[in-house]
Amino acid sequence: MQDFKNWLEQCKESGKTTFSYEEIIAHLDAKPSNNMLLATKIVEYLNSQVGSTFTTKSKKTLELINARLSEGYTLHEFKLVIDRKAQQWLFTEQAKYLRPTTLFNATKFEIYLNESDITNGKPTTKLQKIGVAINEAKSNW
């Protein structure tokens, strides 16, 4: 929708005041913004790492991601936060907090990003498997 508003503003500045139906539809159906594409990648990555089914249809999820993107955070930094918290929380009581409202909120995102990380942003799949084995061993102890 922002692309459509930008197009209208450009038309206004150039003095164009009439539009064909086709022009309007073409601009309303424009490709999603870069932030929307990034938000989709972020949510898909979260889902792939923690086995969730979050979507970008949630207004709150989009607001949180767009707010962090507007602060200058990158896709790589979102992935670091997801990886770190998944490593720490997956298969524990805290697993329920592996969600956009917790991971991407304004007060915690930077804290999570700057936590020490033994994986240095690399995929944590093997570490997550080790975590499961450790938790199972603890419960059988």
mmCIF file of C-alpha atoms in Angstrom:
data_model
loop_
_atom_site.group_PDB
_atom_site.id
_atom_site.type_symbol
_atom_site.label_atom_id
_atom_site.label_comp_id
_atom_site.label_asym_id
_atom_site.label_seq_id
_atom_site.Cartn_x
_atom_site.Cartn_y
_atom_site.Cartn_z
ATOM 1 C CA MET A 1 0.000 0.000 0.000
ATOM 2 C CA GLN A 2 2.912 2.343 0.692
ATOM 3 C CA ASP A 3 4.072 1.870 -2.917
ATOM 4 C CA PHE A 4 0.628 2.967 -4.108
ATOM 5 C CA LYS A 5 0.737 6.056 -1.894
ATOM 6 C CA ASN A 6 4.206 6.901 -3.209
ATOM 7 C CA TRP A 7 2.968 6.552 -6.783
ATOM 8 C CA LEU A 8 0.027 8.875 -6.082
ATOM 9 C CA GLU A 9 2.362 11.410 -4.504
ATOM 10 C CA GLN A 10 4.654 11.303 -7.548
ATOM 11 C CA CYS A 11 1.671 11.809 -9.846
ATOM 12 C CA LYS A 12 0.492 14.767 -7.773
ATOM 13 C CA GLU A 13 3.954 16.352 -7.903
ATOM 14 C CA SER A 14 4.105 15.936 -11.674
ATOM 15 C CA GLY A 15 0.651 17.470 -12.107
ATOM 16 C CA LYS A 16 -1.126 14.312 -13.231
ATOM 17 C CA THR A 17 -4.710 14.333 -11.995
ATOM 18 C CA THR A 18 -6.474 11.655 -14.054
ATOM 19 C CA PHE A 19 -5.778 7.945 -13.983
ATOM 20 C CA SER A 20 -7.016 4.958 -15.925
ATOM 21 C CA TYR A 21 -8.504 1.988 -14.158
ATOM 22 C CA GLU A 22 -5.581 -0.138 -15.397
ATOM 23 C CA GLU A 23 -3.002 2.268 -13.903
ATOM 24 C CA ILE A 24 -4.663 2.187 -10.513
ATOM 25 C CA ILE A 25 -5.001 -1.610 -10.466
ATOM 26 C CA ALA A 26 -1.403 -2.060 -11.643
ATOM 27 C CA HIS A 27 -0.109 0.062 -8.778
ATOM 28 C CA LEU A 28 -2.399 -1.496 -6.194
ATOM 29 C CA ASP A 29 -1.142 -4.939 -7.257
ATOM 30 C CA ALA A 30 2.493 -3.847 -7.123
ATOM 31 C CA LYS A 31 5.064 -6.188 -5.655
ATOM 32 C CA PRO A 32 5.331 -6.175 -1.867
ATOM 33 C CA SER A 33 7.752 -3.775 -0.258
ATOM 34 C CA ASN A 34 11.268 -4.840 0.667
ATOM 35 C CA ASN A 35 10.285 -4.811 4.367
ATOM 36 C CA MET A 36 7.424 -7.206 3.648
ATOM 37 C CA LEU A 37 9.810 -9.553 1.848
ATOM 38 C CA LEU A 38 12.255 -9.358 4.766
ATOM 39 C CA ALA A 39 9.455 -9.925 7.279
ATOM 40 C CA THR A 40 8.398 -13.027 5.359
ATOM 41 C CA LYS A 41 11.971 -14.355 5.360
ATOM 42 C CA ILE A 42 12.307 -13.651 9.096
ATOM 43 C CA VAL A 43 9.056 -15.407 10.003
ATOM 44 C CA GLU A 44 9.870 -18.359 7.725
ATOM 45 C CA TYR A 45 13.298 -18.648 9.349
ATOM 46 C CA LEU A 46 11.780 -18.560 12.842
ATOM 47 C CA ASN A 47 9.317 -21.278 11.845
ATOM 48 C CA SER A 48 12.071 -23.453 10.360
ATOM 49 C CA GLN A 49 14.246 -23.172 13.472
ATOM 50 C CA VAL A 50 11.630 -23.760 16.151
ATOM 51 C CA GLY A 51 8.894 -25.700 14.357
ATOM 52 C CA SER A 52 6.283 -22.959 14.666
ATOM 53 C CA THR A 53 3.679 -21.754 12.156
ATOM 54 C CA PHE A 54 3.695 -17.974 12.560
ATOM 55 C CA THR A 55 2.637 -15.862 9.567
ATOM 56 C CA THR A 56 3.086 -12.321 8.334
ATOM 57 C CA LYS A 57 -0.700 -11.917 8.426
ATOM 58 C CA SER A 58 -0.414 -10.861 12.061
ATOM 59 C CA LYS A 59 -0.447 -7.079 12.368
ATOM 60 C CA LYS A 60 1.578 -7.215 15.605
ATOM 61 C CA THR A 61 4.288 -9.431 14.081
ATOM 62 C CA LEU A 62 4.672 -7.044 11.144
ATOM 63 C CA GLU A 63 4.747 -4.012 13.444
ATOM 64 C CA LEU A 64 7.524 -5.525 15.555
ATOM 65 C CA ILE A 65 9.639 -6.598 12.588
ATOM 66 C CA ASN A 66 9.159 -3.296 10.747
ATOM 67 C CA ALA A 67 10.057 -1.352 13.883
ATOM 68 C CA ARG A 68 13.347 -3.246 14.267
ATOM 69 C CA LEU A 69 14.077 -2.896 10.531
ATOM 70 C CA SER A 70 13.452 0.859 10.738
ATOM 71 C CA GLU A 71 15.970 0.975 13.606
ATOM 72 C CA GLY A 72 18.530 -0.431 11.176
ATOM 73 C CA TYR A 73 18.641 -4.092 12.188
ATOM 74 C CA THR A 74 19.355 -6.582 9.391
ATOM 75 C CA LEU A 75 18.065 -9.988 8.353
ATOM 76 C CA HIS A 76 21.312 -11.477 9.648
ATOM 77 C CA GLU A 77 20.723 -9.922 13.084
ATOM 78 C CA PHE A 78 17.172 -11.298 13.238
ATOM 79 C CA LYS A 79 18.583 -14.741 12.428
ATOM 80 C CA LEU A 80 21.196 -14.378 15.184
ATOM 81 C CA VAL A 81 18.509 -13.591 17.751
ATOM 82 C CA ILE A 82 16.379 -16.515 16.579
ATOM 83 C CA ASP A 83 19.358 -18.902 16.647
ATOM 84 C CA ARG A 84 20.543 -17.788 20.085
ATOM 85 C CA LYS A 85 17.176 -17.982 21.754
ATOM 86 C CA ALA A 86 16.323 -21.286 20.042
ATOM 87 C CA GLN A 87 19.600 -22.716 21.302
ATOM 88 C CA GLN A 88 18.853 -21.522 24.837
ATOM 89 C CA TRP A 89 15.106 -22.134 25.031
ATOM 90 C CA LEU A 90 14.094 -24.911 22.641
ATOM 91 C CA PHE A 91 13.079 -28.045 24.546
ATOM 92 C CA THR A 92 12.888 -26.141 27.845
ATOM 93 C CA GLU A 93 10.113 -24.397 29.773
ATOM 94 C CA GLN A 94 11.033 -21.181 27.926
ATOM 95 C CA ALA A 95 10.229 -22.676 24.489
ATOM 96 C CA LYS A 96 6.795 -21.042 24.671
ATOM 97 C CA TYR A 97 8.561 -17.673 24.368
ATOM 98 C CA LEU A 98 10.044 -18.491 20.957
ATOM 99 C CA ARG A 99 7.523 -16.189 19.285
ATOM 100 C CA PRO A 100 7.674 -12.839 17.487
ATOM 101 C CA THR A 101 6.212 -10.817 20.362
ATOM 102 C CA THR A 102 9.009 -11.946 22.666
ATOM 103 C CA LEU A 103 11.942 -12.138 20.265
ATOM 104 C CA PHE A 104 11.366 -8.922 18.319
ATOM 105 C CA ASN A 105 10.055 -6.531 20.971
ATOM 106 C CA ALA A 106 11.748 -3.171 21.444
ATOM 107 C CA THR A 107 13.064 -3.766 24.948
ATOM 108 C CA LYS A 108 14.587 -7.220 24.470
ATOM 109 C CA PHE A 109 15.747 -7.505 20.836
ATOM 110 C CA GLU A 110 19.046 -5.675 21.341
ATOM 111 C CA ILE A 111 19.699 -7.543 24.590
ATOM 112 C CA TYR A 112 19.166 -10.888 22.853
ATOM 113 C CA LEU A 113 21.340 -9.790 19.943
ATOM 114 C CA ASN A 114 24.241 -8.858 22.207
ATOM 115 C CA GLU A 115 24.187 -11.961 24.397
ATOM 116 C CA SER A 116 27.284 -14.115 24.138
ATOM 117 C CA ASP A 117 26.823 -16.884 21.639
ATOM 118 C CA ILE A 118 28.890 -20.026 21.354
ATOM 119 C CA THR A 119 27.590 -20.653 17.825
ATOM 120 C CA ASN A 120 28.584 -17.245 16.412
ATOM 121 C CA GLY A 121 25.389 -17.169 14.346
ATOM 122 C CA LYS A 122 25.859 -20.574 12.728
ATOM 123 C CA PRO A 123 22.868 -22.922 12.484
ATOM 124 C CA THR A 124 22.217 -24.624 15.806
ATOM 125 C CA THR A 125 20.547 -27.813 14.630
ATOM 126 C CA LYS A 126 23.217 -30.108 16.121
ATOM 127 C CA LEU A 127 23.263 -28.093 19.336
ATOM 128 C CA GLN A 128 19.507 -28.365 19.566
ATOM 129 C CA LYS A 129 19.786 -32.163 19.231
ATOM 130 C CA ILE A 130 22.401 -32.204 21.985
ATOM 131 C CA GLY A 131 20.070 -30.099 24.124
ATOM 132 C CA VAL A 132 17.295 -32.647 23.664
ATOM 133 C CA ALA A 133 19.626 -35.476 24.675
ATOM 134 C CA ILE A 134 20.777 -33.572 27.756
ATOM 135 C CA ASN A 135 17.211 -32.750 28.791
ATOM 136 C CA GLU A 136 16.166 -36.380 28.322
ATOM 137 C CA ALA A 137 19.141 -37.568 30.362
ATOM 138 C CA LYS A 138 18.282 -35.093 33.133
ATOM 139 C CA SER A 139 14.678 -36.294 33.260
ATOM 140 C CA ASN A 140 15.808 -39.930 33.498
ATOM 141 C CA TRP A 141 18.425 -39.213 36.158
#
